[in-house]
Amino acid sequence: MDAGSYAVIGIIAATTTAVVLPFAGRLATRLGLLVAPDNRGVHSEAIPAAGGIAMLAGVISAASLAKFAINGLSDNLSSSVEVVGVIAAAVMIFSVGVVDDIRDIPPWVKIAGIAPTGLLLALTGMSIDVFRIPFYDLLFLSGVWSVVMTMLWVMGMANVVNLIDGLDGLAAGIIAIAAGSFLLYSLRLVDLGMINADNPGPVWAAIAFGVSVGFLPYNFHPARVFMGDGGALLLGLLMAASTISVGGRLPEKFSGQAFFFYAPLFIPLVILGVPIADTVFAVVRRAMRRRKVWMPDKEHLHHRLMRLGHGHRRSVLILWLWTALLSAFVLYPTYTGRGDAIVPAGIAALALFLYTLFRPRLSRQKAQTNTNGDSAASLDNSIDS
């Protein structure tokens, strides 16, 4: 398959998601799938959580129709039990999210519902067989350990995406960047002969990219629909499936990667660095305050950016830029064979950090200066009169 084939897959997923979304919004409203305003969110009215419905339609259509539209892909998809397993797991994890959207189930119940999706992937042949521990050694997993690691990976990815879904367009944009970057990374490995051309990992990355792009116009601030837990968990599953297919089966080291890119399995940890860092900080923060780690709060990165003075859209764009920057760390040495990307990326990171930190303060100082100037002018005018 060439890059154009994956582009068609992404277009099918995006188009289906965008077309179905308005109908899904009306269906969600009738079913009561509405996200009411609360002290954690930033919206002021009830919004339908219809994104997951449209995304699931995009996943199924892209995986089903692509085999008829693309030469060379039909044999792979029609005979692959893994593809059927991913579609079934997608329906299962989406259902768990919808139940949570309706009834707000306890966290342990949600985890118990997500775990079988990882088990289903492993039983249908999509499991983590290779796991490299940085600075230690390469582990070949089999049997129970392979299944357990696959289940943990799916649960981790699903919860990471679910956790960052806090601002309009944030999760969809980050996953679009992450999936697109991982697709480019996977295609590079295909070109170098390190993974087979029929590896389904790039297919799932293309679908994750497509459904995110198709959903994003409806979700960017001010959002007309939310993805809900059903959509967030679904995107997490797609990212897990793509990374397992590529990184969980590649024992060779790839020259040109920096020391923290030893295994392709850890590439998403870098690409998704923003939400994963947010997850770690959230767990540590709540544990230090002796609060339950799953209890919601307004201390996530996007909430802090807004308190710094950034608006809703600017906060989202800043986190998108961070994700794109982290992706550049991976893609530059992958495609060039050189590791000197740290210099331009480091400069860009510093500039973005300074902008994030000081831009709101400068704006407030400018506004304060203008206010003081207007007050002084008014005082002068009153004295002159």
Short mmCIF file of C-alpha atoms in Angstrom, two decimals:
data_model
loop_
_atom_site.label_atom_id
_atom_site.label_comp_id
_atom_site.label_asym_id
_atom_site.label_seq_id
_atom_site.Cartn_x
_atom_site.Cartn_y
_atom_site.Cartn_z
CA MET A 1 0.00 0.00 0.00
CA ASP A 2 1.15 3.51 -0.73
CA ALA A 3 0.48 6.76 1.11
CA GLY A 4 -2.46 7.52 -1.18
CA SER A 5 -4.23 4.36 -0.03
CA TYR A 6 -4.03 5.43 3.59
CA ALA A 7 -5.23 8.88 2.58
CA VAL A 8 -8.35 7.28 1.09
CA ILE A 9 -8.93 5.38 4.34
CA GLY A 10 -8.65 8.60 6.33
CA ILE A 11 -10.99 10.43 3.94
CA ILE A 12 -13.62 7.70 4.25
CA ALA A 13 -13.42 7.84 8.05
CA ALA A 14 -13.53 11.65 8.15
CA THR A 15 -16.37 11.98 5.65
CA THR A 16 -18.53 9.38 7.34
CA THR A 17 -17.98 10.95 10.75
CA ALA A 18 -18.82 14.45 9.50
CA VAL A 19 -21.93 13.31 7.62
CA VAL A 20 -23.32 11.18 10.44
CA LEU A 21 -22.59 13.72 13.19
CA PRO A 22 -25.67 16.00 12.73
CA PHE A 23 -27.98 12.97 12.81
CA ALA A 24 -26.08 11.56 15.78
CA GLY A 25 -26.59 14.87 17.59
CA ARG A 26 -30.35 14.62 17.24
CA LEU A 27 -30.29 10.96 18.29
CA ALA A 28 -28.18 11.75 21.34
CA THR A 29 -30.60 14.48 22.37
CA ARG A 30 -33.55 12.09 22.15
CA LEU A 31 -31.70 9.41 24.13
CA GLY A 32 -30.68 11.89 26.82
CA LEU A 33 -26.96 11.72 25.98
CA LEU A 34 -26.41 15.30 27.11
CA VAL A 35 -23.51 16.81 29.03
CA ALA A 36 -24.98 19.26 31.52
CA PRO A 37 -22.94 22.22 32.84
CA ASP A 38 -21.00 21.46 36.02
CA ASN A 39 -18.17 22.84 38.13
CA ARG A 40 -15.57 20.93 36.12
CA GLY A 41 -16.58 21.84 32.56
CA VAL A 42 -16.37 25.18 30.81
CA HIS A 43 -19.65 25.12 28.88
CA SER A 44 -22.82 26.86 30.06
CA GLU A 45 -25.55 24.75 28.42
CA ALA A 46 -26.35 21.08 27.86
CA ILE A 47 -24.56 19.71 24.79
CA PRO A 48 -25.19 16.33 23.12
CA ALA A 49 -22.42 13.75 23.50
CA ALA A 50 -22.87 12.48 19.95
CA GLY A 51 -19.28 12.35 18.77
CA GLY A 52 -18.76 8.72 19.71
CA ILE A 53 -21.74 7.58 17.63
CA ALA A 54 -20.43 9.31 14.50
CA MET A 55 -16.86 8.17 15.15
CA LEU A 56 -17.95 4.54 15.47
CA ALA A 57 -19.74 4.86 12.14
CA GLY A 58 -16.55 6.30 10.66
CA VAL A 59 -14.46 3.42 12.01
CA ILE A 60 -16.78 0.72 10.70
CA SER A 61 -17.24 2.34 7.28
CA ALA A 62 -13.52 2.99 6.77
CA ALA A 63 -12.53 -0.54 7.77
CA SER A 64 -15.33 -2.09 5.70
CA LEU A 65 -15.44 0.08 2.58
CA ALA A 66 -11.68 0.52 2.22
CA LYS A 67 -11.21 -3.10 1.21
CA PHE A 68 -13.49 -2.54 -1.78
CA ALA A 69 -12.01 0.85 -2.71
CA ILE A 70 -8.29 0.14 -2.52
CA ASN A 71 -6.44 -2.42 -4.58
CA GLY A 72 -4.15 -4.57 -2.51
CA LEU A 73 -5.94 -3.91 0.75
CA SER A 74 -8.94 -6.16 0.16
CA ASP A 75 -7.07 -9.42 0.70
CA ASN A 76 -5.53 -8.16 3.92
CA LEU A 77 -8.72 -6.85 5.51
CA SER A 78 -11.07 -9.58 4.32
CA SER A 79 -8.89 -12.36 5.73
CA SER A 80 -7.66 -10.65 8.87
CA VAL A 81 -9.21 -11.82 12.11
CA GLU A 82 -7.42 -8.91 13.77
CA VAL A 83 -9.53 -6.37 11.91
CA VAL A 84 -12.73 -8.08 13.01
CA GLY A 85 -11.35 -8.13 16.54
CA VAL A 86 -10.63 -4.40 16.52
CA ILE A 87 -14.10 -3.57 15.17
CA ALA A 88 -15.72 -5.76 17.83
CA ALA A 89 -13.53 -4.20 20.52
CA ALA A 90 -14.46 -0.74 19.21
CA VAL A 91 -18.15 -1.49 19.60
CA MET A 92 -17.55 -2.92 23.06
CA ILE A 93 -15.50 -0.02 24.40
CA PHE A 94 -17.86 2.52 22.84
CA SER A 95 -20.76 0.84 24.64
CA VAL A 96 -18.92 1.13 27.95
CA GLY A 97 -18.44 4.83 27.35
CA VAL A 98 -22.08 5.39 26.41
CA VAL A 99 -23.26 3.66 29.59
CA ASP A 100 -20.95 5.94 31.56
CA ASP A 101 -22.30 8.99 29.71
CA ILE A 102 -25.85 8.00 30.68
CA ARG A 103 -25.43 6.70 34.22
CA ASP A 104 -22.00 7.94 35.40
CA ILE A 105 -20.80 4.49 36.48
CA PRO A 106 -18.09 4.07 39.18
CA PRO A 107 -14.47 4.07 37.93
CA TRP A 108 -13.87 0.44 38.84
CA VAL A 109 -16.91 -0.59 36.81
CA LYS A 110 -15.61 1.38 33.82
CA ILE A 111 -12.19 -0.27 34.11
CA ALA A 112 -13.86 -3.68 34.36
CA GLY A 113 -15.69 -2.84 31.14
CA ILE A 114 -12.58 -1.64 29.29
CA ALA A 115 -10.36 -4.59 30.26
CA PRO A 116 -12.22 -7.17 28.12
CA THR A 117 -11.60 -5.06 25.01
CA GLY A 118 -7.88 -5.60 25.46
CA LEU A 119 -8.52 -9.28 26.04
CA LEU A 120 -10.53 -9.43 22.82
CA LEU A 121 -7.67 -7.86 20.87
CA ALA A 122 -5.23 -10.41 22.29
CA LEU A 123 -7.54 -13.35 21.54
CA THR A 124 -7.90 -12.24 17.91
CA GLY A 125 -4.14 -12.04 17.39
CA MET A 126 -3.37 -8.40 18.19
CA SER A 127 -1.17 -8.57 21.26
CA ILE A 128 2.07 -7.12 22.57
CA ASP A 129 4.75 -9.71 21.91
CA VAL A 130 7.82 -7.48 22.29
CA PHE A 131 8.42 -5.04 25.12
CA ARG A 132 11.67 -3.14 25.50
CA ILE A 133 12.45 -1.57 28.86
CA PRO A 134 14.63 1.55 28.37
CA PHE A 135 18.18 1.17 29.69
CA TYR A 136 17.48 -2.48 30.53
CA ASP A 137 16.63 -5.16 28.02
CA LEU A 138 14.21 -6.48 25.42
CA LEU A 139 11.44 -8.70 26.76
CA PHE A 140 9.66 -11.27 24.62
CA LEU A 141 6.20 -11.81 26.04
CA SER A 142 4.04 -14.85 25.56
CA GLY A 143 0.97 -16.42 27.01
CA VAL A 144 -0.54 -14.68 30.01
CA TRP A 145 2.03 -11.89 30.12
CA SER A 146 1.31 -10.88 26.53
CA VAL A 147 -2.43 -10.76 27.23
CA VAL A 148 -1.98 -8.81 30.48
CA MET A 149 0.31 -6.24 28.86
CA THR A 150 -2.13 -5.80 25.97
CA MET A 151 -5.03 -5.23 28.37
CA LEU A 152 -3.01 -2.70 30.40
CA TRP A 153 -1.96 -0.88 27.23
CA VAL A 154 -5.55 -0.55 26.01
CA MET A 155 -6.74 0.64 29.43
CA GLY A 156 -3.91 3.15 29.61
CA MET A 157 -4.50 4.64 26.17
CA ALA A 158 -8.27 4.80 26.65
CA ASN A 159 -8.00 6.58 29.98
CA VAL A 160 -5.36 9.01 28.74
CA VAL A 161 -7.62 10.20 25.91
CA ASN A 162 -10.63 10.31 28.23
CA LEU A 163 -8.71 12.43 30.75
CA ILE A 164 -7.69 15.16 28.29
CA ASP A 165 -11.19 15.63 26.92
CA GLY A 166 -11.66 18.79 28.98
CA LEU A 167 -11.78 21.66 26.46
CA ASP A 168 -13.55 22.02 23.13
CA GLY A 169 -11.42 20.42 20.42
CA LEU A 170 -8.55 19.46 22.73
CA ALA A 171 -8.71 15.66 22.64
CA ALA A 172 -9.73 15.43 18.98
CA GLY A 173 -6.92 17.77 17.90
CA ILE A 174 -4.25 16.02 19.94
CA ILE A 175 -5.30 12.59 18.67
CA ALA A 176 -5.38 13.87 15.07
CA ILE A 177 -1.79 15.09 15.43
CA ALA A 178 -0.67 11.95 17.27
CA ALA A 179 -2.34 9.53 14.86
CA GLY A 180 -1.09 11.42 11.80
CA SER A 181 2.45 11.46 13.18
CA PHE A 182 2.33 7.77 14.05
CA LEU A 183 1.04 7.01 10.56
CA LEU A 184 4.03 8.79 9.02
CA TYR A 185 6.35 6.95 11.40
CA SER A 186 4.80 3.59 10.51
CA LEU A 187 5.04 4.26 6.78
CA ARG A 188 8.72 5.00 7.21
CA LEU A 189 9.20 1.61 8.87
CA VAL A 190 7.32 -0.02 5.97
CA ASP A 191 9.60 1.71 3.45
CA LEU A 192 12.65 0.42 5.30
CA GLY A 193 11.26 -3.11 5.41
CA MET A 194 11.12 -3.22 9.20
CA ILE A 195 7.39 -4.04 9.26
CA ASN A 196 5.34 -5.78 6.59
CA ALA A 197 3.27 -3.76 4.16
CA ASP A 198 0.15 -5.62 5.29
CA ASN A 199 0.63 -4.60 8.92
CA PRO A 200 -2.77 -3.17 10.03
CA GLY A 201 -1.20 -0.62 12.38
CA PRO A 202 -1.05 2.21 9.81
CA VAL A 203 -4.67 1.49 8.85
CA TRP A 204 -5.90 2.13 12.39
CA ALA A 205 -3.74 5.24 12.68
CA ALA A 206 -5.27 6.57 9.44
CA ILE A 207 -8.78 5.84 10.74
CA ALA A 208 -8.06 7.52 14.09
CA PHE A 209 -6.77 10.55 12.21
CA GLY A 210 -9.80 10.59 9.93
CA VAL A 211 -12.51 10.35 12.59
CA SER A 212 -10.77 13.03 14.66
CA VAL A 213 -10.57 15.42 11.71
CA GLY A 214 -14.18 14.72 10.74
CA PHE A 215 -15.36 15.42 14.28
CA LEU A 216 -13.21 18.47 15.01
CA PRO A 217 -15.19 21.16 13.07
CA TYR A 218 -18.22 20.42 15.24
CA ASN A 219 -16.23 20.33 18.47
CA PHE A 220 -13.90 23.33 18.23
CA HIS A 221 -14.91 26.15 20.54
CA PRO A 222 -17.76 26.84 20.86
CA ALA A 223 -18.58 23.15 20.60
CA ARG A 224 -21.89 22.01 19.16
CA VAL A 225 -21.31 18.38 20.17
CA PHE A 226 -19.03 16.49 22.55
CA MET A 227 -17.40 13.13 21.89
CA GLY A 228 -18.46 11.83 25.29
CA ASP A 229 -16.75 8.94 27.04
CA GLY A 230 -17.87 6.70 24.18
CA GLY A 231 -15.84 8.72 21.67
CA ALA A 232 -12.85 9.23 23.96
CA LEU A 233 -12.52 5.55 24.80
CA LEU A 234 -12.95 4.67 21.13
CA LEU A 235 -10.08 6.96 20.10
CA GLY A 236 -7.92 5.44 22.84
CA LEU A 237 -8.63 1.95 21.50
CA LEU A 238 -7.67 2.98 17.95
CA MET A 239 -4.37 4.43 19.17
CA ALA A 240 -3.74 1.27 21.19
CA ALA A 241 -4.48 -0.96 18.20
CA SER A 242 -2.17 0.96 15.87
CA THR A 243 0.74 1.08 18.31
CA ILE A 244 0.37 -2.57 19.32
CA SER A 245 0.40 -3.66 15.67
CA VAL A 246 3.59 -1.73 14.96
CA GLY A 247 5.58 -1.41 18.17
CA GLY A 248 4.47 -4.57 19.92
CA ARG A 249 5.93 -6.78 17.22
CA LEU A 250 9.22 -5.12 16.25
CA PRO A 251 12.28 -6.39 18.13
CA GLU A 252 14.88 -4.51 16.06
CA LYS A 253 16.29 -1.15 17.07
CA PHE A 254 15.83 1.58 14.52
CA SER A 255 18.91 3.67 13.86
CA GLY A 256 18.46 7.42 14.07
CA GLN A 257 16.27 7.40 17.14
CA ALA A 258 17.39 9.16 20.29
CA PHE A 259 17.99 7.11 23.43
CA PHE A 260 14.40 7.48 24.61
CA PHE A 261 13.06 6.10 21.31
CA TYR A 262 14.56 2.62 21.72
CA ALA A 263 11.34 0.79 21.03
CA PRO A 264 8.59 1.84 18.63
CA LEU A 265 6.12 0.81 21.33
CA PHE A 266 7.18 3.89 23.32
CA ILE A 267 6.77 6.28 20.40
CA PRO A 268 3.18 7.12 21.43
CA LEU A 269 4.45 7.97 24.91
CA VAL A 270 6.40 10.78 23.27
CA ILE A 271 3.79 11.73 20.69
CA LEU A 272 1.13 11.84 23.42
CA GLY A 273 3.53 13.48 25.87
CA VAL A 274 1.17 16.32 26.79
CA PRO A 275 -1.82 14.23 27.92
CA ILE A 276 0.36 11.54 29.51
CA ALA A 277 2.23 14.16 31.54
CA ASP A 278 -1.12 15.60 32.51
CA THR A 279 -2.28 12.15 33.64
CA VAL A 280 0.81 11.61 35.81
CA PHE A 281 0.55 15.07 37.36
CA ALA A 282 -3.14 14.54 38.07
CA VAL A 283 -2.54 11.23 39.87
CA VAL A 284 0.37 12.62 41.91
CA ARG A 285 -1.52 15.81 42.72
CA ARG A 286 -4.60 14.01 43.97
CA ALA A 287 -2.55 11.45 45.91
CA MET A 288 -0.58 14.20 47.70
CA ARG A 289 -3.85 15.88 48.64
CA ARG A 290 -5.17 12.52 49.86
CA ARG A 291 -7.98 12.59 47.35
CA LYS A 292 -9.20 9.73 45.21
CA VAL A 293 -7.15 9.75 42.01
CA TRP A 294 -10.27 9.45 39.84
CA MET A 295 -12.03 12.42 41.40
CA PRO A 296 -12.32 15.30 38.87
CA ASP A 297 -10.80 18.70 39.48
CA LYS A 298 -9.83 21.86 37.63
CA GLU A 299 -6.07 21.47 37.92
CA HIS A 300 -5.32 19.96 34.52
CA LEU A 301 -2.93 21.69 32.13
CA HIS A 302 -5.73 23.22 30.10
CA HIS A 303 -7.39 24.63 33.22
CA ARG A 304 -4.09 26.16 34.35
CA LEU A 305 -3.54 27.75 30.96
CA MET A 306 -6.93 29.41 31.17
CA ARG A 307 -6.18 30.70 34.66
CA LEU A 308 -2.95 32.18 33.30
CA GLY A 309 -5.11 34.35 31.09
CA HIS A 310 -5.28 32.37 27.85
CA GLY A 311 -8.67 32.08 26.28
CA HIS A 312 -10.38 28.80 25.48
CA ARG A 313 -9.16 28.56 21.89
CA ARG A 314 -5.63 29.74 22.63
CA SER A 315 -5.25 27.18 25.43
CA VAL A 316 -6.24 24.41 23.04
CA LEU A 317 -3.95 25.69 20.29
CA ILE A 318 -0.99 25.83 22.69
CA LEU A 319 -1.48 22.19 23.67
CA TRP A 320 -1.84 21.24 20.01
CA LEU A 321 1.49 22.94 19.31
CA TRP A 322 3.15 21.08 22.16
CA THR A 323 1.91 17.77 20.74
CA ALA A 324 3.12 18.70 17.25
CA LEU A 325 6.49 19.67 18.67
CA LEU A 326 6.88 16.37 20.49
CA SER A 327 5.91 14.57 17.29
CA ALA A 328 8.68 16.41 15.48
CA PHE A 329 11.20 14.91 17.91
CA VAL A 330 10.15 11.49 16.64
CA LEU A 331 9.67 12.13 12.95
CA TYR A 332 12.77 14.20 12.18
CA PRO A 333 15.41 11.60 13.11
CA THR A 334 13.18 8.83 11.75
CA TYR A 335 13.16 10.34 8.26
CA THR A 336 16.64 11.88 8.22
CA GLY A 337 18.72 9.40 10.22
CA ARG A 338 20.16 12.26 12.26
CA GLY A 339 19.43 13.17 15.85
CA ASP A 340 20.08 16.89 15.69
CA ALA A 341 16.37 17.72 15.81
CA ILE A 342 16.82 18.54 19.46
CA VAL A 343 18.27 21.97 18.60
CA PRO A 344 15.39 23.49 16.59
CA ALA A 345 12.81 21.62 18.65
CA GLY A 346 14.39 22.84 21.88
CA ILE A 347 14.38 26.44 20.67
CA ALA A 348 10.74 26.13 19.59
CA ALA A 349 9.83 24.59 22.95
CA LEU A 350 11.48 27.45 24.83
CA ALA A 351 9.74 30.05 22.68
CA LEU A 352 6.39 28.36 23.20
CA PHE A 353 6.99 28.14 26.95
CA LEU A 354 7.83 31.82 27.17
CA TYR A 355 4.78 32.71 25.12
CA THR A 356 2.59 30.52 27.32
CA LEU A 357 3.95 32.04 30.50
CA PHE A 358 4.36 35.72 29.69
CA ARG A 359 1.84 36.59 26.97
CA PRO A 360 -1.15 36.75 29.35
CA ARG A 361 0.82 38.86 31.85
CA LEU A 362 1.89 41.28 29.15
CA SER A 363 -1.71 41.56 28.00
CA ARG A 364 -2.87 42.29 31.55
CA GLN A 365 -0.11 44.86 32.04
CA LYS A 366 -1.03 46.55 28.77
CA ALA A 367 -4.70 46.61 29.76
CA GLN A 368 -3.78 47.99 33.18
CA THR A 369 -1.60 50.66 31.58
CA ASN A 370 -4.40 51.68 29.26
CA THR A 371 -6.82 51.81 32.19
CA ASN A 372 -4.44 53.96 34.21
CA GLY A 373 -3.88 56.19 31.20
CA ASP A 374 -7.60 56.64 30.66
CA SER A 375 -8.07 57.43 34.35
CA ALA A 376 -5.30 60.02 34.27
CA ALA A 377 -6.76 61.58 31.15
CA SER A 378 -10.18 61.77 32.76
CA LEU A 379 -8.66 63.38 35.83
CA ASP A 380 -6.85 65.95 33.69
CA ASN A 381 -10.00 66.75 31.81
CA SER A 382 -11.95 67.23 35.03
CA ILE A 383 -9.24 69.55 36.38
CA ASP A 384 -9.16 71.59 33.16
CA SER A 385 -12.91 72.00 33.24
#
